[in-house]
Short mmCIF file of C-alpha atoms in Angstrom, two decimals:
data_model
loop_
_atom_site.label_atom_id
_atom_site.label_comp_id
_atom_site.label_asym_id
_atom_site.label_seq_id
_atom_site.Cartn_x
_atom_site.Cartn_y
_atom_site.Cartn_z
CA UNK A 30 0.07 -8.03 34.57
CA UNK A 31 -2.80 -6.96 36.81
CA UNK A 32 -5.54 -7.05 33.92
CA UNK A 33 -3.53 -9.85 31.46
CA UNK A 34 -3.58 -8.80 27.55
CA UNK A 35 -1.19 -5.82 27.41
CA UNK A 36 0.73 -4.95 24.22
CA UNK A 37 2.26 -8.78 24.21
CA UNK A 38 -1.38 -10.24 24.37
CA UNK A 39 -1.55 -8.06 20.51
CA UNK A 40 1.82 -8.79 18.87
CA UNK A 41 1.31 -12.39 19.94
CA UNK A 42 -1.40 -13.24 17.91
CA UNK A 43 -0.53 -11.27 15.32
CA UNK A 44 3.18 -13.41 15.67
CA UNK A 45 1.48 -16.66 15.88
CA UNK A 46 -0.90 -15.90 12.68
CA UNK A 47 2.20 -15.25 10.41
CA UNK A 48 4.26 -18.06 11.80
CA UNK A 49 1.22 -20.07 10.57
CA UNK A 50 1.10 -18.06 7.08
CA UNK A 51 4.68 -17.98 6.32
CA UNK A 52 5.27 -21.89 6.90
CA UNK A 53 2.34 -22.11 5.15
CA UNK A 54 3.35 -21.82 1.37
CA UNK A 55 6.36 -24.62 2.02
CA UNK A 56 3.88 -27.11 3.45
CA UNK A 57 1.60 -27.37 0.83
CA UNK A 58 3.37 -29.49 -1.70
CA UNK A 59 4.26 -32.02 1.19
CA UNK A 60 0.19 -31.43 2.25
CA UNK A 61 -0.25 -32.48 -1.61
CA UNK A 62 1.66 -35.60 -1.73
CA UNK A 63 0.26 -37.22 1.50
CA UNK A 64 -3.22 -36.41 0.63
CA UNK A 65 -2.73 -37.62 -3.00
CA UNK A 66 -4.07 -34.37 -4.35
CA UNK A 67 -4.18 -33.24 -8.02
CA UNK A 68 -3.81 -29.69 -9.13
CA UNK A 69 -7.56 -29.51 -9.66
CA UNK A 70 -8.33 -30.75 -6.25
CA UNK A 71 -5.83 -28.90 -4.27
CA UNK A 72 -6.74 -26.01 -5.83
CA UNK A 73 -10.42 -26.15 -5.24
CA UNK A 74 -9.49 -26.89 -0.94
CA UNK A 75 -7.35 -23.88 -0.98
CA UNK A 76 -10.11 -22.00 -2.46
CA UNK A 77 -12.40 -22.77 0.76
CA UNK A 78 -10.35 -20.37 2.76
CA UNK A 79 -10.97 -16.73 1.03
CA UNK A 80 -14.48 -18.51 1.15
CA UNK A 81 -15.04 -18.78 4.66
CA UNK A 82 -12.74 -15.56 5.52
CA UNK A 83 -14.86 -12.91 3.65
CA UNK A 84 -18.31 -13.59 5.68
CA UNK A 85 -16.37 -14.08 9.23
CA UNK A 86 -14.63 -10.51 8.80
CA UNK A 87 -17.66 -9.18 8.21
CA UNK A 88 -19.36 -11.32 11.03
CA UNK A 89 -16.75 -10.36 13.51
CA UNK A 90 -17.35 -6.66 13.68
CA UNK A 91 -20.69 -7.37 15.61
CA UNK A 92 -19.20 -10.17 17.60
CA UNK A 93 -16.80 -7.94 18.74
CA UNK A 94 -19.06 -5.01 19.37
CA UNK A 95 -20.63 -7.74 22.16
CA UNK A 96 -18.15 -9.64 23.56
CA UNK A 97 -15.28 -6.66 23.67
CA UNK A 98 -11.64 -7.90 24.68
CA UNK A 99 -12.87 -11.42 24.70
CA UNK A 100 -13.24 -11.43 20.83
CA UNK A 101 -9.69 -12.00 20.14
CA UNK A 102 -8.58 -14.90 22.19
CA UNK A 103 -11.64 -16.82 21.27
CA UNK A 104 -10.75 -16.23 17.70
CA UNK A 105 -7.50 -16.81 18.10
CA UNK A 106 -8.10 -20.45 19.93
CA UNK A 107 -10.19 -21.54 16.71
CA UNK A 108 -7.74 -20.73 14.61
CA UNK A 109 -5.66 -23.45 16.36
CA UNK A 110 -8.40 -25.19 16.63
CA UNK A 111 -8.43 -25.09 12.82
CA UNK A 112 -3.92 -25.89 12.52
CA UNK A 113 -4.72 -28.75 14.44
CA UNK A 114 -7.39 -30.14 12.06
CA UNK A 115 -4.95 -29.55 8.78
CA UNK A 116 -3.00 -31.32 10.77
CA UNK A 117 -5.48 -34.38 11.10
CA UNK A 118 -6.95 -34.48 8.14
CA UNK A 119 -6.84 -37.68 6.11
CA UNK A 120 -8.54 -37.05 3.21
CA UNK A 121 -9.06 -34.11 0.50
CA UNK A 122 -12.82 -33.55 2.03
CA UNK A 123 -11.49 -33.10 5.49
CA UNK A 124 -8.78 -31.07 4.20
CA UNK A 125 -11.40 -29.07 2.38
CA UNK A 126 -13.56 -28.91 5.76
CA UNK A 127 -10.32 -27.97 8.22
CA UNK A 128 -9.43 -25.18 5.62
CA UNK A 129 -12.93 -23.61 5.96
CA UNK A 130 -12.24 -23.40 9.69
CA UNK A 131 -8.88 -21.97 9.19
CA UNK A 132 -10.41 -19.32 6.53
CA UNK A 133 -13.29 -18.58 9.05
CA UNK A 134 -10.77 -18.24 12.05
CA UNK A 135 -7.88 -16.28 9.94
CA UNK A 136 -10.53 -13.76 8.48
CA UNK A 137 -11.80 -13.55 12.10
CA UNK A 138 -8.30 -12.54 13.74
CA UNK A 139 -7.54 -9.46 10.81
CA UNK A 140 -11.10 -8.02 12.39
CA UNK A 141 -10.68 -9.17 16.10
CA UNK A 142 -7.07 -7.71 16.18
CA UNK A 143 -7.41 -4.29 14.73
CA UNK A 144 -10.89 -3.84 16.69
CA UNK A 145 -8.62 -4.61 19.81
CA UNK A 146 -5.72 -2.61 18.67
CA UNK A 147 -7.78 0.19 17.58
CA UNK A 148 -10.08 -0.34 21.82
CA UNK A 149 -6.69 -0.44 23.22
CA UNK A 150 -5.48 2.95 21.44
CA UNK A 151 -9.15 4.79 22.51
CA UNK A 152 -8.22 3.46 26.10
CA UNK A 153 -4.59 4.34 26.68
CA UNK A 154 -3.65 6.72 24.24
CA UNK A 155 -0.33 4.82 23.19
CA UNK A 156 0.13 4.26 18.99
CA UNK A 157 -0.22 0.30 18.50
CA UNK A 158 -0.67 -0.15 15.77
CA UNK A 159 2.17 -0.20 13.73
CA UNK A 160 4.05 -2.27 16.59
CA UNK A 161 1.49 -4.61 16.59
CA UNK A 162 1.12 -5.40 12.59
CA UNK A 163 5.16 -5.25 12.19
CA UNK A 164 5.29 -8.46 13.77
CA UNK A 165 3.02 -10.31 11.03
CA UNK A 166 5.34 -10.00 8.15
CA UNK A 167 8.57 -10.16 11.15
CA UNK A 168 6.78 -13.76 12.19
CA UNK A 169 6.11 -14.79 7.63
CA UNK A 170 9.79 -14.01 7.07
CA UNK A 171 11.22 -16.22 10.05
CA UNK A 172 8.42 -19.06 9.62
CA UNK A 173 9.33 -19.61 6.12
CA UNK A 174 12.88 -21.05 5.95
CA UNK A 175 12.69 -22.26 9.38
CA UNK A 176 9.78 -24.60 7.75
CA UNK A 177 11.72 -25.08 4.89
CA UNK A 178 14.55 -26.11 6.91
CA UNK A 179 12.74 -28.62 9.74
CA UNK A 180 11.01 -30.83 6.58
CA UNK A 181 15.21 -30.81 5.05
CA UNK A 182 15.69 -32.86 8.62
CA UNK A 183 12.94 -34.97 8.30
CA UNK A 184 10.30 -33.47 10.45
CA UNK A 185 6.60 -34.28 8.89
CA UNK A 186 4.33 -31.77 7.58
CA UNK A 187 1.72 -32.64 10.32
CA UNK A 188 4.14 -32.81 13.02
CA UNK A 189 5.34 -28.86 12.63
CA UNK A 190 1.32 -28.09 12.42
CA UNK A 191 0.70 -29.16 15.79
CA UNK A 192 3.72 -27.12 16.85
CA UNK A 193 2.56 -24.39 14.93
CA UNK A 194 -1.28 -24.89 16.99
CA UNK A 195 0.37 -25.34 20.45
CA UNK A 196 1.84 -21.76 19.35
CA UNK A 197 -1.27 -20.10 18.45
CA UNK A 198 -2.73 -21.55 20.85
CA UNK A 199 -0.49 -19.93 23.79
CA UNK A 200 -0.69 -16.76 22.04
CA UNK A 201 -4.71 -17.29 22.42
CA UNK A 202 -4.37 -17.26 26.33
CA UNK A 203 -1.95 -14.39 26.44
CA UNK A 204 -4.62 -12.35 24.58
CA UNK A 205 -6.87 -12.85 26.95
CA UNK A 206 -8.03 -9.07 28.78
CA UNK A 207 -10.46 -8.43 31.42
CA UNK A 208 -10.28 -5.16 31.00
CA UNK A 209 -13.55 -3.73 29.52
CA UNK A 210 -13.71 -1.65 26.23
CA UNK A 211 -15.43 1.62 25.81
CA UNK A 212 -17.55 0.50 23.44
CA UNK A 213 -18.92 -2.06 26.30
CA UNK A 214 -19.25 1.09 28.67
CA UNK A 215 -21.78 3.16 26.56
CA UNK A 216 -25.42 2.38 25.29
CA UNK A 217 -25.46 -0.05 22.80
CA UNK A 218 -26.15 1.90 19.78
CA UNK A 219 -25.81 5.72 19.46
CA UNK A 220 -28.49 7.86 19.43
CA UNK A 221 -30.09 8.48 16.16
CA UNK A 222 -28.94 10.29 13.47
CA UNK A 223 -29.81 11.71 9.82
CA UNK A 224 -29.55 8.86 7.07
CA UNK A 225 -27.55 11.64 5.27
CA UNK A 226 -24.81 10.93 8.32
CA UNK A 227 -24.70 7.34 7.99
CA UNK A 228 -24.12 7.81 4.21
CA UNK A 229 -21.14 9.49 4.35
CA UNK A 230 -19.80 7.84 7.20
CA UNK A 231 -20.86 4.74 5.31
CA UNK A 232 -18.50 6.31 1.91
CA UNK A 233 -15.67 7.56 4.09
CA UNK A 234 -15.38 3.63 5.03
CA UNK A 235 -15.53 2.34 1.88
CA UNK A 236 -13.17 4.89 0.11
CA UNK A 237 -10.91 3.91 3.17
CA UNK A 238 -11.36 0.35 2.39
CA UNK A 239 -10.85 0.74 -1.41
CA UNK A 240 -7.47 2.55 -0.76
CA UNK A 241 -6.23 -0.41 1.92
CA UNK A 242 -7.74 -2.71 -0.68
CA UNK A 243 -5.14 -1.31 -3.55
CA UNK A 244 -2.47 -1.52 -1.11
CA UNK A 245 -2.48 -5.07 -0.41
CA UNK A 246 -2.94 -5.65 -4.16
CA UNK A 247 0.57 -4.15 -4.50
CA UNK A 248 1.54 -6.67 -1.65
CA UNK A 249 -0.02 -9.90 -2.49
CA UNK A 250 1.33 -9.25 -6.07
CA UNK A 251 4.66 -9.21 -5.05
CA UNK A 252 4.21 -12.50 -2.38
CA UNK A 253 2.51 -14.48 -5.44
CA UNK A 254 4.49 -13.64 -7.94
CA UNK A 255 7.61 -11.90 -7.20
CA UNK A 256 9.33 -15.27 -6.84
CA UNK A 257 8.15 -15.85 -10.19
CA UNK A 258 9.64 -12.56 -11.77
CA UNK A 259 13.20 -12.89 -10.51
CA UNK A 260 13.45 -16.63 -11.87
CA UNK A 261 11.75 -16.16 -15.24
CA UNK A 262 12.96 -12.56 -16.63
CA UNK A 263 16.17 -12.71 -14.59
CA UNK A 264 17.17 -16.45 -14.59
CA UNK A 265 17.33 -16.06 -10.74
CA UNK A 266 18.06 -19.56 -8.58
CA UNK A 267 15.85 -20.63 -6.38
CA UNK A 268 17.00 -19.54 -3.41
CA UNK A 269 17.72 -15.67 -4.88
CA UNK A 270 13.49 -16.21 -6.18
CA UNK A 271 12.30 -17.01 -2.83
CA UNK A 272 14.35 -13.65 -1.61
CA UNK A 273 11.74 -11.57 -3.58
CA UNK A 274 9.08 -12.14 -1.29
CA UNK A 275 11.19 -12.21 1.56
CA UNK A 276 12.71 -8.71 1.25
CA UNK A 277 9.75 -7.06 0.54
CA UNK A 278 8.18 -8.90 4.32
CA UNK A 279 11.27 -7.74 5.54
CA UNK A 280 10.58 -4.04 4.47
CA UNK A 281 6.99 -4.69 5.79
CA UNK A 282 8.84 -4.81 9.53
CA UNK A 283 11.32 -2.36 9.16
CA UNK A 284 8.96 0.52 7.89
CA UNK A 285 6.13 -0.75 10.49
CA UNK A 286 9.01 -0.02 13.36
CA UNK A 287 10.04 3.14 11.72
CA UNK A 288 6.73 4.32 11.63
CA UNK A 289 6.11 3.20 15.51
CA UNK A 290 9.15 4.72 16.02
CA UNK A 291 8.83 8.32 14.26
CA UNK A 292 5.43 8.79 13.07
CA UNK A 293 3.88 10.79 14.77
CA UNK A 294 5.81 13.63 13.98
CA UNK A 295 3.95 13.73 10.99
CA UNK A 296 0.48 13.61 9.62
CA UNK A 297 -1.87 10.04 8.99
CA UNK A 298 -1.84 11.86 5.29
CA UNK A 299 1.66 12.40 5.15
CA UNK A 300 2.28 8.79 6.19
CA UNK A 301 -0.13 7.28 3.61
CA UNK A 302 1.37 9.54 0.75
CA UNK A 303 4.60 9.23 1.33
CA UNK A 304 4.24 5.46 1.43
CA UNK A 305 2.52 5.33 -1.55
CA UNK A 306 5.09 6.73 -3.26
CA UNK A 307 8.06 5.18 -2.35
CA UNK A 308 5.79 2.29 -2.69
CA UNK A 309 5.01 2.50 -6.42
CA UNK A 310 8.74 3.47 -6.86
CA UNK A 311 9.92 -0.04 -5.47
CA UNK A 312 7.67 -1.38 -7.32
CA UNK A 313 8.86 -0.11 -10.71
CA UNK A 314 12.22 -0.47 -9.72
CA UNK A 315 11.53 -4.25 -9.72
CA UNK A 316 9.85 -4.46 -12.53
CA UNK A 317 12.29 -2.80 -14.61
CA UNK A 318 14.60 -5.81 -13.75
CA UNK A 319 17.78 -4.30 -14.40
CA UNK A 320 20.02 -6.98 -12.29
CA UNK A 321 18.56 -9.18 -9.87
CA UNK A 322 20.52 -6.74 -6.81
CA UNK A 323 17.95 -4.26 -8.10
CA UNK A 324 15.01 -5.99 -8.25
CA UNK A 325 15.57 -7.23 -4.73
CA UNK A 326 16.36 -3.68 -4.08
CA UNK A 327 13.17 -2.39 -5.23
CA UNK A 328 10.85 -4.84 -3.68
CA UNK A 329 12.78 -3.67 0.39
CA UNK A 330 11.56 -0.67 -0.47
CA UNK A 331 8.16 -1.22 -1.38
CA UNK A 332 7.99 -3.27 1.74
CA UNK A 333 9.17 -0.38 3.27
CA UNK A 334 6.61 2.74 1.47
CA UNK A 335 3.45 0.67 2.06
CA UNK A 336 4.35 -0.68 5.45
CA UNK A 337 2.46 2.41 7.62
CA UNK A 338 -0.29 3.03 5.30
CA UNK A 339 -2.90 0.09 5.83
CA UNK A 340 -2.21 0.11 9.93
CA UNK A 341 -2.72 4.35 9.85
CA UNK A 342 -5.72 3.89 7.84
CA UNK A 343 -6.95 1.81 10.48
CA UNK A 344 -5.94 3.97 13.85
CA UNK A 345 -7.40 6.64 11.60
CA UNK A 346 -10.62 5.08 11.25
CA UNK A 347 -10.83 3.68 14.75
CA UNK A 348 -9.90 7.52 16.06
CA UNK A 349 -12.92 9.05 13.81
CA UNK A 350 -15.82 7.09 14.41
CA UNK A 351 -17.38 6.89 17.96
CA UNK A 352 -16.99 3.80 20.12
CA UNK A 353 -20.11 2.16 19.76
CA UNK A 354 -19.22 2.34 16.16
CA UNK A 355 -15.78 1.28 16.22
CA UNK A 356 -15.80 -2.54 15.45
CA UNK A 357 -17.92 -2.62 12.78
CA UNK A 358 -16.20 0.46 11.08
CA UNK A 359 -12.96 -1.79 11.57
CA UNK A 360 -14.54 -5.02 10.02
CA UNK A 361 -15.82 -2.96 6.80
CA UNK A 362 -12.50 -1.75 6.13
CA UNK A 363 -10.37 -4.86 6.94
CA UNK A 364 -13.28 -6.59 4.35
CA UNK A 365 -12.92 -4.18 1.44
CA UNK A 366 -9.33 -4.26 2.08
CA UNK A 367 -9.06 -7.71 1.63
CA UNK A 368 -10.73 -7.81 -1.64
CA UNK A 369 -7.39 -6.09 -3.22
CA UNK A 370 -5.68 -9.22 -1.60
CA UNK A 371 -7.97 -11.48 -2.86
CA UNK A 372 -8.38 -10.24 -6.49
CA UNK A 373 -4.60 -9.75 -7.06
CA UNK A 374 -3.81 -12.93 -7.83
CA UNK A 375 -6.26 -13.74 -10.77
CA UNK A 376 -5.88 -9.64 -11.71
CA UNK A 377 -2.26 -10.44 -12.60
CA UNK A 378 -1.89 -14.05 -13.68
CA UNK A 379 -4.91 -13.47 -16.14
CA UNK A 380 -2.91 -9.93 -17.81
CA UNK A 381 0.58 -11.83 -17.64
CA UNK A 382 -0.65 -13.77 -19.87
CA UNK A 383 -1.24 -11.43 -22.52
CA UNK A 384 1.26 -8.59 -21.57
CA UNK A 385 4.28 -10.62 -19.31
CA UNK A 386 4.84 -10.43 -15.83
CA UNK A 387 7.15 -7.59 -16.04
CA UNK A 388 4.81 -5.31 -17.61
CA UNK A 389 2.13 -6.31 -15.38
CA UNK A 390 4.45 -5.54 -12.27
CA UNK A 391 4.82 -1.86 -13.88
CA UNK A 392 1.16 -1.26 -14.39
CA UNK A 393 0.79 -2.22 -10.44
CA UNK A 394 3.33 0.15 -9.61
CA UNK A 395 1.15 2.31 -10.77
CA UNK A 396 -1.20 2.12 -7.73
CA UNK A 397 0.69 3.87 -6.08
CA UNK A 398 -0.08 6.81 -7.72
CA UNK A 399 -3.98 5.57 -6.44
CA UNK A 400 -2.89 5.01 -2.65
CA UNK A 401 -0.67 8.72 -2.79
CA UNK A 402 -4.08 10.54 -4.08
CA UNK A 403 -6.40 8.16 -1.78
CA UNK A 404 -4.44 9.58 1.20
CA UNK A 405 -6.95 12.88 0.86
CA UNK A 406 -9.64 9.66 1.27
CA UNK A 407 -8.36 10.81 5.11
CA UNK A 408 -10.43 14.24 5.03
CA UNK A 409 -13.61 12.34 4.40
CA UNK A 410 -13.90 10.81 7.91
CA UNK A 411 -15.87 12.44 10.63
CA UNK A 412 -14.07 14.40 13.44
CA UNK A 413 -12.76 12.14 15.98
CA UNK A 414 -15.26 9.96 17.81
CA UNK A 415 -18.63 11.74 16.44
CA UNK A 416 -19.19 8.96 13.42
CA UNK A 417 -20.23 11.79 11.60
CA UNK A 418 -18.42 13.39 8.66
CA UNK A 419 -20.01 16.91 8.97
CA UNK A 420 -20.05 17.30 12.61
CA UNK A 421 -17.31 19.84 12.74
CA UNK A 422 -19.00 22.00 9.76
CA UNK A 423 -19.74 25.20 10.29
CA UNK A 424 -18.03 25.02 13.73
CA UNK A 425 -14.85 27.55 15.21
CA UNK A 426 -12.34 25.56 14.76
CA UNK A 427 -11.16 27.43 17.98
CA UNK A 428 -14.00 26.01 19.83
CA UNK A 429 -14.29 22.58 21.99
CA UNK A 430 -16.96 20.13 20.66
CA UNK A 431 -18.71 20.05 23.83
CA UNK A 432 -18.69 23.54 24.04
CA UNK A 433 -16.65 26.58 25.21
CA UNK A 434 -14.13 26.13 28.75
CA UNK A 435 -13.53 28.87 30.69
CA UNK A 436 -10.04 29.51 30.37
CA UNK A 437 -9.50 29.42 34.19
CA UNK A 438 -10.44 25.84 34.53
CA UNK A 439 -8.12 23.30 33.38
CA UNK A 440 -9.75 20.09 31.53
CA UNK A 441 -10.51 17.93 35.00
CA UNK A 442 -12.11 20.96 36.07
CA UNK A 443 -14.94 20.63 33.26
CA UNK A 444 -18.54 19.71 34.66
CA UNK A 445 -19.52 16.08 33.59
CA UNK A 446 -22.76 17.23 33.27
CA UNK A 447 -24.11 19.33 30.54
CA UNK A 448 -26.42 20.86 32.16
CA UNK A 449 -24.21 21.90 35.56
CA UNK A 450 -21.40 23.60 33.04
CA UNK A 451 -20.98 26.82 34.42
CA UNK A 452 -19.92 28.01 31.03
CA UNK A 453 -22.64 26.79 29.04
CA UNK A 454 -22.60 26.33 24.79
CA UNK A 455 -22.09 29.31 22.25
CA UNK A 456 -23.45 30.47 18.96
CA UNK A 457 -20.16 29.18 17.48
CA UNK A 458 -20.50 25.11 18.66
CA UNK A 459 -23.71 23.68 16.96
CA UNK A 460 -25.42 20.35 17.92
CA UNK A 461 -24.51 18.32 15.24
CA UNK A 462 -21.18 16.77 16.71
CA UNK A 463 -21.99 13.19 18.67
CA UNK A 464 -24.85 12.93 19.77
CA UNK A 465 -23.30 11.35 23.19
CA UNK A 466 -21.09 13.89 23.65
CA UNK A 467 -17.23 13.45 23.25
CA UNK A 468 -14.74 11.82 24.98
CA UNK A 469 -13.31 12.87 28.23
CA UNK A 470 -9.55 12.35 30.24
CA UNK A 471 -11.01 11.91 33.56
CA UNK A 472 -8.46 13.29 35.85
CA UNK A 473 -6.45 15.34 33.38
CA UNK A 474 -3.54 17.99 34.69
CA UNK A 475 -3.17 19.64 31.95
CA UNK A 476 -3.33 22.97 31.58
CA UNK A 477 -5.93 24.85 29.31
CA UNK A 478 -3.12 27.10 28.24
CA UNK A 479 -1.17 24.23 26.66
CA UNK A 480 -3.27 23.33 24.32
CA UNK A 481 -2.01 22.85 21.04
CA UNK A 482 -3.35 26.51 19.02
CA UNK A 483 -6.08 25.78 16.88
CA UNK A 484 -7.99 22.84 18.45
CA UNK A 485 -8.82 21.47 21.72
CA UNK A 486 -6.71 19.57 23.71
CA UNK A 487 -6.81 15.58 22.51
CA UNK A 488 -8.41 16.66 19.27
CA UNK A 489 -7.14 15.13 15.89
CA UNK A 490 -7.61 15.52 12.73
CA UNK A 491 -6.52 13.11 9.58
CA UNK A 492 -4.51 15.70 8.57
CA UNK A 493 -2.83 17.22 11.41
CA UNK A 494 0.03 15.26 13.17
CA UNK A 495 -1.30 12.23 15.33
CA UNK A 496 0.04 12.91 18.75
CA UNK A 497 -0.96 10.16 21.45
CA UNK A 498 -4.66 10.14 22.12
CA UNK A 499 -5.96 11.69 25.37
CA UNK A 500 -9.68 10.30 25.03
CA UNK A 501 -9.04 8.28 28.41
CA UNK A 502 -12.83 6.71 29.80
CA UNK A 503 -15.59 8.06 27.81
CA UNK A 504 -18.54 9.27 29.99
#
């Protein structure tokens, strides 16, 4: 490939980072014994990596806003960077130290990788992100036995690390993009706006966030302790425990493909609502634990409801907000989102204890009653690319951000220059869309007549079906 990167130099990070996840969980005890760990001690060295993710997601945004396409594959390389020193370490404080750097490096890629996905969507117009985050889960279902089964033969724990690195690490270089972003095109910042703008972009984020956040609650419930729920209220065997987990990563893929495949036909809120429910219904499907069939069952199609929603809020968010703005709107909601991961396990271990797991499991079906009302959370961000939530108020709907087209002149025919349009602005578009104007297809054929009724060509709307973007090179 001419530039490098390309769809492959996304799914293979994203690939690489589950292999390392999913191989993960049966390394650890192995990890234990050679490093002579107790539960105390192993417990407080996993604990560095939620540590060192939280401030590098919310470090990457800017990091990314600066170095553009490079972001990822520099991430990426620590992170094996990081595998390789698990790998070496001897003792509990270099374990300790190496997991810090993996933390750091994981919590990096979440940010790097949808800020790259969501760059690559504003600059070719083709839906990523869905293909891109069904390989994850794909990569956590495969890694798992396949670890499982390579310690069975003999192989050592540190041995199938540095296979794991050399991995990551290849998947570093074919991230690796010279193509430039449009945030890296524009000015640096945007030009000012009202505080009272920044506020409720600044909510729409965080209500965004909150609604990923409850979503991977749901999912890091049923990695931690579905396992747990199929051997203790349903006498399940080991093997039929670890499927619990499994099928629900397997659902992860198949709804992720399904969406890539078919959504958009149909809205970003149709997407998350739907998913939400068919979420919360797999969910209580397992946790009424009727047979063990069932409860496999209903975890596949959790896996399979909540699959499109936190990728769509994402494109969603990376479509609203303008480009200058579009990294660090990705690293606040990949952040708040990854507080639901991060409190889930503590949330339900602490009420298990009080209520049983089964219970428990029903009360977090339950959020996806939250996620199916949190998919109006959608209407609250801005118009896509202005960053700002009221920029479309009090505008004809009718009418082109940028102002009116004559009707004769197709959308290459529109003057680049505000002040050289020979058809001026109206009464009916006001000023308080982007500042910077928004987003142009430079060399566009097509026709101002086939524009879909209602809005301008390209436009979208949370709410409205997501057709491919058309924002081509911003001006």
């Amino acid at each position: 490939m001419r530039h490098g990167g390309g769809v492959l130099g996304l799914v293979a990070p994203a690939t690489s980072w589950g292999l390392f996840w999913g191989g993960w969980a049966a390394l650890i005890p192995t990890l234990k014994d050679e490093l002579a760990l107790d539960d105390r001690q192993l417990g407080l060295a996993l604990f560095a990596v939620p540590v060192a993710a939280v401030p590098a997601m919310l470090l990457t945004g800017p990091l990314a806003r600066r170095l553009g396409p490079r972001t990822l594959p520099l991430v990426t390389a620590a992170f094996a960077l990081g595998t390789l020193a698990v790998a070496a370490a001897g003792s509990r404080w270099t374990f300790a130290a190496a997991l810090l750097l993996i933390g750091a490096a994981s919590g990096a890629i979440e940010v790097a990788l949808n800020a790259t996905t969501a760059a690559r969507e504003a600059l070719t117009g083709e839906r990523l992100f869905n293909k891109v985050q069904a390989a994850t889960p794909l990569a956590m279902v495969l890694a798992a036995p396949a670890v499982g089964l390579a310690l069975h033969l003999g192989a050592s724990a540190r041995a199938i690390l540095v296979a794991i690195a050399v991995l990551v690490a290849l998947s570093a270089i074919l991230a690796i993009d010279r193509r430039r972003w449009q945030e890296q095109e524009l000015d640096p910042e945007p030009a000012a706006r009202t505080d009272r703008a920044h506020g409720r972009l600044l909510v729409a984020l965080l209500v965004v966030g909150a609604v990923g956040g409850t979503v991977l609650l749901m999912e890091n419930t049923v990695e931690q302790w579905g396992a747990i729920h199929l051997a203790d209220d349903l006498g399940a065997g080991s093997f039929l425990a670890a499927c619990g987990p499994a099928a629900y990563m397997a659902g992860l893929s198949v709804g992720r493909m399904l969406a890539q495949w078919r959504g958009e036909r149909v809205g970003d809120r149709a997407l998350v609502l739907v998913g939400g429910a068919l979420g919360g219904l797999g969910l209580a499907v397992a946790a009424a634990a009727w047979s063990t069939a069932s409860t496999l069952a209903g975890f596949a199609l959790a896996g399979v409801g909540l699959a499109p929603v936190v990728p769509t809020l994402l494109a969603a968010t990376g479509r609203a907000v303008a480009p200058q703005q579009r990294p660090q709107a990705i690293s606040l909601v990949t952040t708040v989102s990854y507080a639901g991961f991060l409190g889930a396990p503590p949330l339900v271990g602490t009420l298990a204890g009080h209520l049983g797991l089964g219970t428990v499991l029903g009360l977090v079906a339950l959020c996806g009653v939250v996620v199916v009302t949190g998919s109006q959370a959608l209407r609250l961000l801005p118009t896509e690319g202005t960053g700002d939530p009221e920029a479309d108020a009090g505008t004809d709907p009718r009418a082109d951000p940028a102002g009116p087209v004559d009707p004769t002149v197709g959308s290459a025919g529109r003057s680049e220059d505000p002040a050289t349009d020979p058809a001026g602005r109206t009464d009916g578009a006001d000023d308080r869309g982007s500042p910077h104007g928004p987003s142009r297809s430079h060399g566009s054929s097509e026709p101002s007549g086939s524009r879909e009724p209602g809005g301008p060509s390209g436009s979208h709307r949370p709410d409205r079906p997501n057709g491919p973007n058309r924002k081509g090179v911003s001006r």
